[in-house]
CSV table of C-alpha atoms in Angstrom, one decimal:
chain,number,residue,atom,x,y,z
A,4,MET,CA,156.1,66.2,-131.3
A,5,PRO,CA,158.3,67.9,-128.6
A,6,SER,CA,156.7,68.1,-125.1
A,7,PRO,CA,155.4,71.6,-124.1
A,8,TYR,CA,156.9,70.9,-120.7
A,9,LEU,CA,160.4,70.9,-119.3
A,10,ASP,CA,162.0,68.2,-117.1
A,11,ARG,CA,162.7,70.9,-114.5
A,12,PRO,CA,161.0,74.3,-114.1
A,13,ILE,CA,162.9,77.5,-114.9
A,14,LEU,CA,162.5,79.4,-111.6
A,15,GLU,CA,164.1,82.7,-112.5
A,16,LYS,CA,161.7,85.6,-111.9
A,17,HIS,CA,161.5,88.8,-113.8
A,18,ILE,CA,160.3,91.5,-111.4
A,19,SER,CA,159.7,95.2,-111.8
A,20,GLU,CA,157.8,98.0,-110.0
A,21,GLY,CA,156.7,101.6,-110.6
A,22,GLY,CA,154.2,104.3,-109.8
A,23,SER,CA,152.9,107.7,-110.7
A,24,ASP,CA,151.7,111.0,-109.2
A,25,LEU,CA,148.2,109.6,-109.5
A,26,GLY,CA,148.5,107.5,-106.4
A,27,VAL,CA,148.8,104.3,-108.4
A,28,ASN,CA,151.7,101.9,-107.5
A,29,TYR,CA,152.3,98.6,-109.1
A,30,ALA,CA,154.6,95.6,-109.2
A,31,LEU,CA,155.0,92.8,-111.8
A,32,ALA,CA,156.5,89.4,-111.6
A,33,SER,CA,156.7,86.6,-114.2
A,34,MET,CA,158.3,83.2,-114.4
A,35,GLN,CA,158.6,80.7,-117.2
A,36,GLY,CA,158.0,77.7,-114.9
A,37,TRP,CA,157.5,74.3,-116.4
A,38,ARG,CA,156.7,75.5,-119.9
A,39,ALA,CA,159.3,74.9,-122.7
A,40,GLN,CA,158.8,78.6,-123.8
A,41,MET,CA,157.9,81.8,-122.1
A,42,GLU,CA,154.8,83.0,-124.0
A,43,ASP,CA,153.5,85.6,-121.5
A,44,ALA,CA,153.9,89.3,-122.1
A,45,HIS,CA,152.8,92.5,-120.3
A,46,THR,CA,152.5,96.3,-120.4
A,47,CYS,CA,152.7,98.6,-117.4
A,48,MET,CA,152.0,102.3,-117.9
A,49,PRO,CA,151.1,104.0,-114.6
A,50,GLN,CA,150.7,107.4,-116.3
A,51,LEU,CA,149.9,108.0,-119.9
A,52,LYS,CA,151.1,110.9,-121.9
A,53,GLY,CA,149.6,113.8,-123.8
A,54,GLU,CA,145.9,114.4,-123.2
A,55,LEU,CA,145.6,111.4,-120.9
A,56,THR,CA,148.2,112.2,-118.2
A,57,ASP,CA,145.6,111.3,-115.5
A,58,TRP,CA,145.0,107.9,-117.0
A,59,ALA,CA,146.9,104.6,-116.5
A,60,TYR,CA,147.0,101.4,-118.5
A,61,PHE,CA,148.1,97.8,-117.5
A,62,ALA,CA,147.8,94.6,-119.4
A,63,VAL,CA,148.9,90.9,-119.4
A,64,PHE,CA,149.0,88.7,-122.5
A,65,ASP,CA,149.1,84.9,-122.4
A,66,GLY,CA,150.4,83.6,-125.7
A,67,HIS,CA,149.8,80.1,-127.0
A,68,ALA,CA,151.5,78.2,-129.9
A,69,GLY,CA,154.2,80.8,-129.8
A,70,ASN,CA,154.8,84.3,-128.3
A,71,THR,CA,154.7,86.5,-131.4
A,72,VAL,CA,151.1,87.8,-131.0
A,73,ALA,CA,151.5,88.3,-127.2
A,74,GLN,CA,154.7,90.3,-127.7
A,75,TYR,CA,153.2,92.4,-130.6
A,76,CYS,CA,150.1,93.2,-128.6
A,77,SER,CA,152.2,94.2,-125.5
A,78,ARG,CA,154.0,96.8,-127.6
A,79,ASN,CA,151.1,98.0,-129.8
A,80,LEU,CA,147.6,97.4,-128.5
A,81,LEU,CA,147.3,100.7,-126.6
A,82,GLU,CA,148.5,102.6,-129.7
A,83,HIS,CA,145.7,101.0,-131.7
A,84,ILE,CA,143.1,101.8,-129.0
A,85,LEU,CA,144.2,105.5,-128.9
A,86,ALA,CA,144.2,105.7,-132.7
A,87,THR,CA,140.5,105.1,-132.9
A,88,VAL,CA,138.1,107.9,-133.6
A,89,PHE,CA,136.8,107.6,-130.1
A,90,PHE,CA,140.2,108.9,-128.8
A,91,ASP,CA,140.6,111.6,-131.5
A,92,PHE,CA,141.0,114.7,-129.4
A,93,LYS,CA,140.3,117.0,-132.3
A,94,ASN,CA,136.7,115.7,-132.7
A,95,TYR,CA,136.1,113.7,-129.5
A,96,CYS,CA,137.5,113.9,-126.0
A,97,PRO,CA,137.3,110.7,-123.9
A,98,SER,CA,135.3,111.9,-120.9
A,99,ASP,CA,134.5,110.3,-117.6
A,100,ASN,CA,131.0,111.5,-118.3
A,101,ASN,CA,130.8,109.2,-121.3
A,102,PRO,CA,132.2,105.8,-120.5
A,103,GLU,CA,130.4,104.2,-123.5
A,104,GLN,CA,132.6,106.2,-125.8
A,105,VAL,CA,135.7,104.9,-124.1
A,106,LYS,CA,134.5,101.3,-124.1
A,107,GLU,CA,133.7,101.5,-127.9
A,108,GLY,CA,137.2,102.9,-128.5
A,109,ILE,CA,138.7,100.0,-126.6
A,110,ARG,CA,136.6,97.5,-128.5
A,111,GLN,CA,137.4,99.0,-131.9
A,112,GLY,CA,141.1,99.1,-131.0
A,113,PHE,CA,141.1,95.3,-130.4
A,114,LEU,CA,139.4,94.7,-133.8
A,115,ASP,CA,141.8,97.0,-135.5
A,116,ILE,CA,145.0,95.4,-134.2
A,117,ASP,CA,143.7,91.9,-134.9
A,118,ARG,CA,142.9,93.0,-138.5
A,119,HIS,CA,146.3,94.5,-138.8
A,120,MET,CA,148.1,91.5,-137.4
A,121,HIS,CA,146.2,89.2,-139.8
A,122,LYS,CA,147.7,91.0,-142.8
A,123,VAL,CA,151.2,91.2,-141.2
A,124,SER,CA,151.1,87.5,-140.3
A,125,HIS,CA,150.6,86.5,-143.9
A,126,ARG,CA,153.2,89.0,-145.2
A,127,ASP,CA,155.9,88.0,-142.7
A,128,SER,CA,155.0,84.3,-142.3
A,129,TRP,CA,154.3,84.5,-138.5
A,130,GLU,CA,154.0,81.4,-136.5
A,131,ARG,CA,150.3,80.4,-135.9
A,132,SER,CA,150.1,81.8,-132.5
A,133,GLY,CA,147.5,83.7,-130.5
A,134,SER,CA,147.1,85.4,-127.2
A,135,THR,CA,144.6,86.3,-124.5
A,136,ALA,CA,144.5,89.8,-123.2
A,137,ALA,CA,143.4,91.1,-119.8
A,138,ALA,CA,143.8,94.8,-119.2
A,139,VAL,CA,142.7,97.9,-117.3
A,140,MET,CA,142.5,101.5,-118.2
A,141,ILE,CA,142.2,103.6,-115.1
A,142,SER,CA,140.8,107.1,-115.4
A,143,PRO,CA,140.1,109.6,-112.5
A,144,ARG,CA,136.5,108.3,-112.2
A,145,TYR,CA,136.4,104.7,-113.6
A,146,ILE,CA,138.3,101.5,-113.9
A,147,TYR,CA,137.7,100.0,-117.4
A,148,PHE,CA,138.1,96.2,-117.3
A,149,ILE,CA,139.1,94.7,-120.6
A,150,ASN,CA,139.1,90.9,-121.2
A,151,CYS,CA,139.6,88.7,-124.2
A,152,GLY,CA,140.2,85.1,-123.3
A,153,ASP,CA,140.9,83.4,-120.0
A,154,SER,CA,143.4,85.7,-118.3
A,155,ARG,CA,141.6,87.5,-115.5
A,156,THR,CA,141.4,90.7,-113.6
A,157,LEU,CA,139.9,91.4,-110.2
A,158,LEU,CA,139.3,94.3,-107.9
A,159,CYS,CA,139.4,94.1,-104.1
A,160,HIS,CA,138.1,96.6,-101.6
A,161,ASP,CA,137.3,96.2,-98.0
A,162,GLY,CA,139.0,92.8,-98.2
A,163,LYS,CA,136.5,91.4,-100.7
A,164,VAL,CA,136.5,90.8,-104.4
A,165,VAL,CA,133.9,93.3,-105.7
A,166,PHE,CA,134.5,92.7,-109.5
A,167,TYR,CA,136.2,90.1,-111.7
A,168,THR,CA,136.2,89.4,-115.4
A,169,GLU,CA,134.6,86.3,-116.8
A,170,ASP,CA,136.8,83.8,-118.7
A,171,HIS,CA,135.9,83.2,-122.3
A,172,LYS,CA,135.7,79.4,-122.6
A,173,PRO,CA,134.2,77.5,-125.5
A,174,PHE,CA,131.7,75.6,-123.3
A,175,ASN,CA,130.1,78.9,-122.1
A,176,PRO,CA,126.6,78.9,-123.7
A,177,ARG,CA,127.0,82.2,-125.4
A,178,GLU,CA,130.5,81.4,-126.7
A,179,LYS,CA,129.4,77.9,-127.8
A,180,GLU,CA,126.5,79.3,-129.8
A,181,ARG,CA,128.8,81.6,-131.7
A,182,ILE,CA,131.2,78.8,-132.5
A,183,GLN,CA,128.4,76.5,-133.7
A,184,ASN,CA,126.9,79.4,-135.8
A,185,ALA,CA,130.4,79.8,-137.4
A,186,GLY,CA,130.4,76.1,-138.4
A,187,GLY,CA,132.6,74.8,-135.6
A,188,SER,CA,132.1,72.5,-132.7
A,189,VAL,CA,133.1,72.3,-129.0
A,190,THR,CA,134.8,69.0,-128.4
A,191,LEU,CA,136.7,68.2,-125.2
A,192,GLN,CA,135.8,71.7,-124.1
A,193,ARG,CA,137.9,73.2,-126.9
A,194,VAL,CA,137.1,74.9,-130.2
A,195,ASN,CA,137.1,72.1,-132.8
A,196,GLY,CA,138.8,70.0,-130.2
A,197,SER,CA,141.9,72.2,-130.3
A,198,LEU,CA,141.8,75.7,-128.8
A,199,ALA,CA,140.9,76.1,-125.1
A,200,VAL,CA,139.7,79.7,-125.4
A,201,SER,CA,136.9,81.1,-127.4
A,202,ARG,CA,138.2,84.7,-127.7
A,203,ALA,CA,141.7,85.7,-128.5
A,204,LEU,CA,143.9,88.0,-130.6
A,205,GLY,CA,145.7,86.1,-133.4
A,206,ASP,CA,144.8,82.4,-133.9
A,207,PHE,CA,144.1,83.2,-137.5
A,208,ASP,CA,143.5,79.6,-138.5
A,209,PHE,CA,140.2,80.1,-136.7
A,210,LYS,CA,139.3,83.3,-138.5
A,211,GLU,CA,139.5,82.3,-142.2
A,212,VAL,CA,135.8,82.8,-143.3
A,213,GLU,CA,136.2,86.1,-145.2
A,214,TRP,CA,132.5,86.9,-145.4
A,215,ARG,CA,132.0,86.6,-141.7
A,216,PRO,CA,132.5,89.7,-139.5
A,217,GLN,CA,135.4,89.5,-137.1
A,218,THR,CA,133.1,89.0,-134.1
A,219,GLU,CA,131.3,86.0,-135.7
A,220,GLN,CA,134.4,83.9,-136.4
A,221,LEU,CA,135.1,80.6,-134.6
A,222,VAL,CA,137.4,82.6,-132.3
A,223,SER,CA,136.5,86.2,-131.7
A,224,PRO,CA,139.0,89.1,-131.0
A,225,GLU,CA,136.2,91.2,-129.4
A,226,PRO,CA,136.9,92.1,-125.8
A,227,GLU,CA,134.3,92.4,-123.1
A,228,VAL,CA,134.7,95.9,-121.5
A,229,CYS,CA,133.1,96.9,-118.3
A,230,GLU,CA,133.5,100.1,-116.3
A,231,VAL,CA,133.4,100.2,-112.5
A,232,GLU,CA,133.3,103.6,-110.7
A,233,ARG,CA,136.2,104.2,-108.4
A,234,THR,CA,135.7,104.6,-104.7
A,235,PRO,CA,138.0,105.4,-101.7
A,236,GLU,CA,137.5,101.8,-100.5
A,237,ASP,CA,139.3,100.4,-103.6
A,238,GLU,CA,142.4,98.6,-102.4
A,239,PHE,CA,144.1,96.8,-105.2
A,240,LEU,CA,143.7,95.3,-108.7
A,241,ILE,CA,145.2,91.9,-109.7
A,242,LEU,CA,145.9,91.1,-113.4
A,243,ALA,CA,147.1,87.6,-114.0
A,244,CYS,CA,147.4,84.9,-116.7
A,245,ASP,CA,145.9,81.5,-116.1
A,246,GLY,CA,149.1,80.1,-114.7
A,247,VAL,CA,147.9,81.9,-111.6
A,248,TRP,CA,144.1,81.2,-111.8
A,249,ASP,CA,144.6,77.5,-112.5
A,250,ALA,CA,146.2,77.2,-109.1
A,251,ILE,CA,144.3,79.7,-106.9
A,252,GLY,CA,140.8,81.1,-106.7
A,253,ASN,CA,139.7,84.8,-106.7
A,254,GLU,CA,138.9,85.1,-103.0
A,255,GLU,CA,141.9,83.1,-101.9
A,256,LEU,CA,144.3,85.3,-103.9
A,257,CYS,CA,142.6,88.5,-102.7
A,258,SER,CA,142.9,87.3,-99.0
A,259,PHE,CA,146.6,86.3,-99.6
A,260,VAL,CA,147.6,89.6,-101.1
A,261,ARG,CA,145.8,91.6,-98.5
A,262,SER,CA,147.4,89.7,-95.7
A,263,ARG,CA,150.8,90.2,-97.2
A,264,LEU,CA,150.3,93.9,-97.6
A,265,GLN,CA,149.8,94.2,-93.9
A,266,VAL,CA,153.3,92.7,-93.2
A,267,CYS,CA,155.3,93.6,-96.3
A,268,ASN,CA,155.7,97.0,-97.9
A,269,ASP,CA,157.5,95.7,-101.0
A,270,LEU,CA,155.0,94.8,-103.8
A,271,ARG,CA,157.7,93.0,-105.7
A,272,ASP,CA,158.1,90.5,-102.8
A,273,ILE,CA,154.4,90.0,-102.7
A,274,CYS,CA,154.2,89.3,-106.5
A,275,ALA,CA,157.1,86.8,-106.1
A,276,GLN,CA,155.4,85.1,-103.2
A,277,VAL,CA,152.2,84.7,-105.3
A,278,ILE,CA,154.3,83.0,-108.0
A,279,ASP,CA,155.9,80.7,-105.5
A,280,LEU,CA,152.5,79.8,-104.1
A,281,CYS,CA,151.1,79.0,-107.5
A,282,LEU,CA,154.1,76.8,-108.3
A,283,TYR,CA,153.8,75.0,-105.0
A,284,LYS,CA,150.1,74.4,-105.7
A,285,GLY,CA,150.9,72.7,-109.0
A,286,SER,CA,150.8,75.4,-111.8
A,287,LEU,CA,152.4,74.0,-114.9
A,288,ASP,CA,152.0,77.1,-117.0
A,289,ASN,CA,154.0,80.4,-117.4
A,290,ILE,CA,153.1,82.5,-114.4
A,291,SER,CA,152.6,86.3,-114.6
A,292,ILE,CA,150.9,88.7,-112.2
A,293,ILE,CA,150.5,92.5,-111.9
A,294,ILE,CA,149.3,94.0,-108.6
A,295,ILE,CA,148.2,97.6,-108.7
A,296,CYS,CA,147.6,99.4,-105.4
A,297,PHE,CA,145.4,102.4,-104.8
A,298,PRO,CA,145.7,104.8,-101.9
A,299,GLY,CA,143.1,102.7,-100.0
A,300,ALA,CA,145.3,99.6,-100.0
A,301,PRO,CA,146.2,98.0,-96.6
A,302,GLN,CA,149.3,99.3,-94.9
A,303,VAL,CA,151.9,97.5,-92.8
A,304,SER,CA,150.5,97.2,-89.2
A,305,GLN,CA,152.4,96.5,-86.0
A,306,GLU,CA,149.6,94.1,-85.0
A,307,ALA,CA,149.9,92.0,-88.2
A,308,LEU,CA,153.7,92.0,-87.8
A,309,GLN,CA,153.5,90.7,-84.3
A,310,GLN,CA,151.0,88.0,-85.3
A,311,GLU,CA,153.3,86.9,-88.1
A,312,ALA,CA,156.3,86.7,-85.8
A,313,ALA,CA,154.3,84.7,-83.3
A,314,LEU,CA,153.3,82.3,-86.0
A,315,GLU,CA,156.9,81.9,-87.3
A,316,ARG,CA,158.0,81.1,-83.7
A,317,HIS,CA,155.3,78.5,-83.4
A,318,ILE,CA,156.3,76.9,-86.7
A,319,ASP,CA,160.0,76.9,-85.7
A,320,MET,CA,159.1,75.2,-82.4
A,321,LYS,CA,157.0,72.5,-84.2
A,322,VAL,CA,159.8,71.9,-86.6
A,323,GLU,CA,162.5,71.6,-83.9
A,324,GLY,CA,160.2,69.4,-81.8
A,325,GLY,CA,159.7,67.1,-84.8
A,326,GLN,CA,163.4,66.9,-85.5
A,327,ASN,CA,164.2,66.0,-81.9
A,328,HIS,CA,161.4,63.4,-81.9
A,329,CYS,CA,162.9,61.8,-84.9
A,330,GLN,CA,166.5,61.6,-83.6
A,331,ILE,CA,167.8,58.1,-83.2
A,332,PRO,CA,169.0,57.6,-79.6
A,333,PRO,CA,172.7,56.7,-79.1
């Protein structure tokens, strides 16, 4: 069996940025890293069309056992969500006064795309891949956090993490109970000793009991959806695959991004710096991150720039002093 890892990491970064009239600016960076295949995918839509022009949608997908499901979801998940009856503008109108309707539409969209992919995978002989999904839909009043698997999203304001999604791991008591009720087991912290996440899109080898509902299979495609009311103190969102979270914690990443925003006005550079940091800290996975800034995000400040310049001078002096100390006398 070929190794899932390379002898040397692929360090090329794919970086993009964008924004909208809604005051939402974002940047994305991704890198294959040590993995033999790039299985991450993403979607960035800072301003939707039609009836939802004041909404935005962002998502990251972390594929496993191939990239087919992750790529398909990056192209089609939003379409399946908006095709549900809960986003049917003739009969319903998604309203910020009724977040439960929006949440049910998102949940149903996940179940619908998973059901559709199950049929297509048999017809087209897809690889047996799956994917996590971490996404946000941003309305004028709410941020809808959407999570299925162990990619993660967090919201920072006033320099603190005020919300983050919970990873769906097989050893979590609620997830373990569902797995056991479906006739499976959790061995080595994996579903049947194999899969490291308890919820995912795809992974149809774990969804073959026809009489069981989708949400009661060994691996569930049902997302957790939470709404958080927006405030002027909201600074930024971070969406990332576990190639980031395996290397750095929530609070540490929030602090790092916030400090960089005070000395760098290029979100692309900050995303790239996060990837470099994760690689340095030992991440062996594909690495993907989206940073979304709100109007309340920190701005570049003269004080922070001066502190950074002083620190760089101090480091340079230490390095030069160390080099001089190590020189061999003639």
